Short mmCIF file of C-alpha atoms in Angstrom, two decimals:
data_model
loop_
_atom_site.label_atom_id
_atom_site.label_comp_id
_atom_site.label_asym_id
_atom_site.label_seq_id
_atom_site.Cartn_x
_atom_site.Cartn_y
_atom_site.Cartn_z
CA MET A 1 16.38 17.95 -13.80
CA SER A 2 17.87 15.59 -11.24
CA ASN A 3 14.41 14.89 -9.72
CA PHE A 4 13.04 13.93 -13.14
CA TYR A 5 16.08 11.75 -13.81
CA THR A 6 15.67 10.04 -10.45
CA PHE A 7 11.93 9.50 -11.01
CA ASP A 8 12.54 8.21 -14.55
CA THR A 9 15.26 5.86 -13.32
CA LYS A 10 12.95 4.47 -10.64
CA ILE A 11 10.19 3.86 -13.18
CA GLU A 12 12.58 2.07 -15.56
CA SER A 13 13.84 -0.01 -12.65
CA CYS A 14 10.28 -1.00 -11.84
CA ARG A 15 9.57 -1.96 -15.45
CA GLY A 16 12.76 -4.00 -15.47
CA SER A 17 11.61 -5.66 -12.27
CA VAL A 18 8.30 -6.57 -13.94
CA TYR A 19 10.27 -8.28 -16.70
CA LEU A 20 12.43 -10.14 -14.16
CA LEU A 21 9.34 -11.10 -12.20
CA ASN A 22 7.68 -12.54 -15.30
CA GLN A 23 10.83 -14.48 -16.21
CA SER A 24 11.23 -15.82 -12.66
CA LEU A 25 7.63 -17.02 -12.64
CA LEU A 26 7.97 -18.65 -16.05
CA ILE A 27 11.04 -20.54 -14.86
CA ALA A 28 9.34 -21.56 -11.61
CA ARG A 29 6.27 -22.77 -13.49
CA SER A 30 8.33 -24.64 -16.08
CA MET A 31 10.15 -26.43 -13.25
CA SER A 32 6.76 -27.38 -11.77
CA HIS A 33 7.42 -25.51 -8.55
CA SER A 34 4.60 -25.53 -6.06
CA GLU A 35 2.46 -22.52 -5.31
CA SER A 36 4.31 -22.08 -2.00
CA ALA A 37 7.68 -22.00 -3.81
CA ILE A 38 6.35 -19.36 -6.19
CA ALA A 39 5.02 -17.39 -3.19
CA ARG A 40 8.52 -17.41 -1.67
CA ILE A 41 9.97 -15.98 -4.91
CA LEU A 42 7.33 -13.25 -4.93
CA ASP A 43 7.76 -12.49 -1.24
CA GLU A 44 11.41 -11.55 -1.68
CA PHE A 45 10.94 -9.51 -4.85
CA PRO A 46 12.34 -5.92 -4.60
CA CYS A 47 9.17 -4.16 -5.84
CA LEU A 48 5.93 -3.85 -3.92
CA LEU A 49 3.69 -6.77 -4.92
CA MET A 50 0.04 -7.08 -4.05
CA GLY A 51 -2.13 -9.87 -5.44
CA MET A 52 -5.88 -9.35 -5.43
CA ASP A 53 -8.94 -11.38 -6.26
CA ASP A 54 -11.83 -10.14 -8.41
CA SER A 55 -13.54 -8.71 -5.31
CA PHE A 56 -10.53 -6.46 -4.59
CA ARG A 57 -9.45 -8.47 -1.55
CA VAL A 58 -5.71 -8.74 -1.02
CA LYS A 59 -4.60 -12.36 -1.22
CA PHE A 60 -0.86 -11.74 -1.31
CA LEU A 61 1.39 -8.97 0.00
CA ASN A 62 5.15 -9.30 -0.25
CA GLN A 63 7.78 -8.13 2.26
CA LYS A 64 8.51 -4.89 0.40
CA ALA A 65 4.82 -3.92 0.25
CA SER A 66 4.44 -4.76 3.93
CA ALA A 67 7.45 -2.62 4.84
CA VAL A 68 6.35 0.41 2.79
CA LEU A 69 2.62 0.26 3.52
CA GLY A 70 2.93 -1.06 7.08
CA TYR A 71 0.41 -3.90 6.72
CA THR A 72 0.85 -7.64 6.93
CA MET A 73 -1.38 -10.45 5.71
CA GLU A 74 -2.28 -11.03 9.37
CA ASN A 75 -3.50 -7.40 9.65
CA LEU A 76 -5.50 -7.83 6.47
CA GLN A 77 -7.28 -10.95 7.69
CA ALA A 78 -8.89 -8.78 10.37
CA ILE A 79 -10.47 -6.62 7.65
CA ASP A 80 -11.19 -9.52 5.26
CA GLY A 81 -8.34 -8.44 2.97
CA ARG A 82 -10.11 -5.22 2.02
CA LEU A 83 -7.10 -2.93 1.84
CA MET A 84 -8.29 -0.72 -1.04
CA PRO A 85 -10.25 1.76 1.16
CA VAL A 86 -7.35 1.89 3.59
CA ILE A 87 -4.39 2.54 1.28
CA PHE A 88 -6.38 4.51 -1.30
CA PRO A 89 -8.27 6.87 1.03
CA VAL A 90 -9.38 9.25 -1.75
CA ALA A 91 -12.64 7.70 -2.93
CA LYS A 92 -12.40 9.08 -6.49
CA LYS A 93 -8.91 7.62 -7.02
CA ARG A 94 -9.89 4.31 -5.41
CA GLU A 95 -12.91 3.98 -7.69
CA GLN A 96 -10.73 4.86 -10.72
CA ILE A 97 -8.28 2.07 -9.84
CA MET A 98 -11.10 -0.41 -9.23
CA GLN A 99 -12.56 0.54 -12.62
CA TYR A 100 -9.16 -0.20 -14.22
CA PHE A 101 -9.35 -3.66 -12.63
CA ARG A 102 -12.79 -4.28 -14.08
CA GLU A 103 -11.85 -3.14 -17.59
CA LEU A 104 -8.36 -4.63 -17.75
CA GLN A 105 -7.99 -7.19 -20.51
CA GLU A 106 -6.23 -10.47 -19.79
CA GLY A 107 -2.45 -10.04 -20.05
CA SER A 108 -2.57 -6.25 -20.28
CA MET A 109 -1.10 -3.61 -17.96
CA GLN A 110 -2.16 -0.20 -16.71
CA TYR A 111 0.21 2.37 -15.17
CA GLN A 112 -1.02 4.57 -12.35
CA ASP A 113 0.66 6.95 -9.91
CA CYS A 114 -1.22 7.12 -6.61
CA GLU A 115 -0.83 8.65 -3.23
CA CYS A 116 -1.34 5.82 -0.78
CA ALA A 117 -1.71 5.91 2.98
CA SER A 118 0.55 3.69 5.06
CA SER A 119 -0.64 2.17 8.33
CA ASN A 120 0.93 5.06 10.27
CA GLY A 121 -0.97 7.61 8.16
CA GLN A 122 2.09 8.70 6.19
CA ALA A 123 1.38 9.50 2.54
CA ARG A 124 3.45 7.46 0.06
CA MET A 125 3.58 8.15 -3.66
CA ILE A 126 3.56 4.79 -5.43
CA ASN A 127 3.91 4.13 -9.14
CA TRP A 128 1.69 1.10 -9.69
CA ILE A 129 1.59 -1.24 -12.62
CA ILE A 130 -1.74 -3.04 -12.60
CA ARG A 131 -1.37 -6.37 -14.37
CA LYS A 132 -3.99 -8.97 -15.13
CA ARG A 133 -2.33 -12.31 -15.74
CA PRO A 134 -3.60 -14.49 -18.59
CA GLU A 135 -3.36 -17.41 -16.18
CA PRO A 136 -3.12 -16.72 -12.47
CA VAL A 137 0.30 -17.11 -10.89
CA MET A 138 -1.39 -18.36 -7.75
CA ARG A 139 -4.95 -19.61 -7.43
CA GLU A 140 -7.47 -16.89 -6.58
CA VAL A 141 -5.04 -14.11 -7.56
CA PRO A 142 -5.88 -12.92 -11.08
CA VAL A 143 -4.84 -9.28 -10.59
CA TRP A 144 -1.44 -8.00 -9.49
CA LEU A 145 -0.31 -4.55 -8.43
CA ILE A 146 3.41 -4.07 -8.88
CA GLY A 147 4.60 -0.91 -7.24
CA PHE A 148 7.60 1.28 -6.78
CA ASP A 149 7.76 3.82 -3.96
CA VAL A 150 8.67 7.16 -5.55
CA THR A 151 8.04 9.25 -2.44
CA GLU A 152 10.55 12.10 -2.30
#
């Protein structure tokens, strides 16, 4: 029972973080903050954040995602931002997530638990919320993965 409670608490915390993220971005936009100021807010957010373009290339990775997954934006430039095959090594699961991206309606969300591979090969269980913004938070980043590491 305690494992379920812990897992449930983590998921609720992540959903609360999504709400706080949305509110922070609304405030930043309403105050006409620049894209770099918004990027700084996102970079320090406590959930894993990964922003992707329509070609599944990572355009943004925050500090938490870098720490858990072991990749930086500099690492990703070497592979043209194509992190999907690296962190989702199981082809069937990767294709399922990419299909969610394709079918996701503007402003909607999809929840997905996935085993991801970190840069050191360690398996991490991540609860992802896949969110397609009605208007991109940052240019070239229409799709966001918001994650919470639930690895036991």
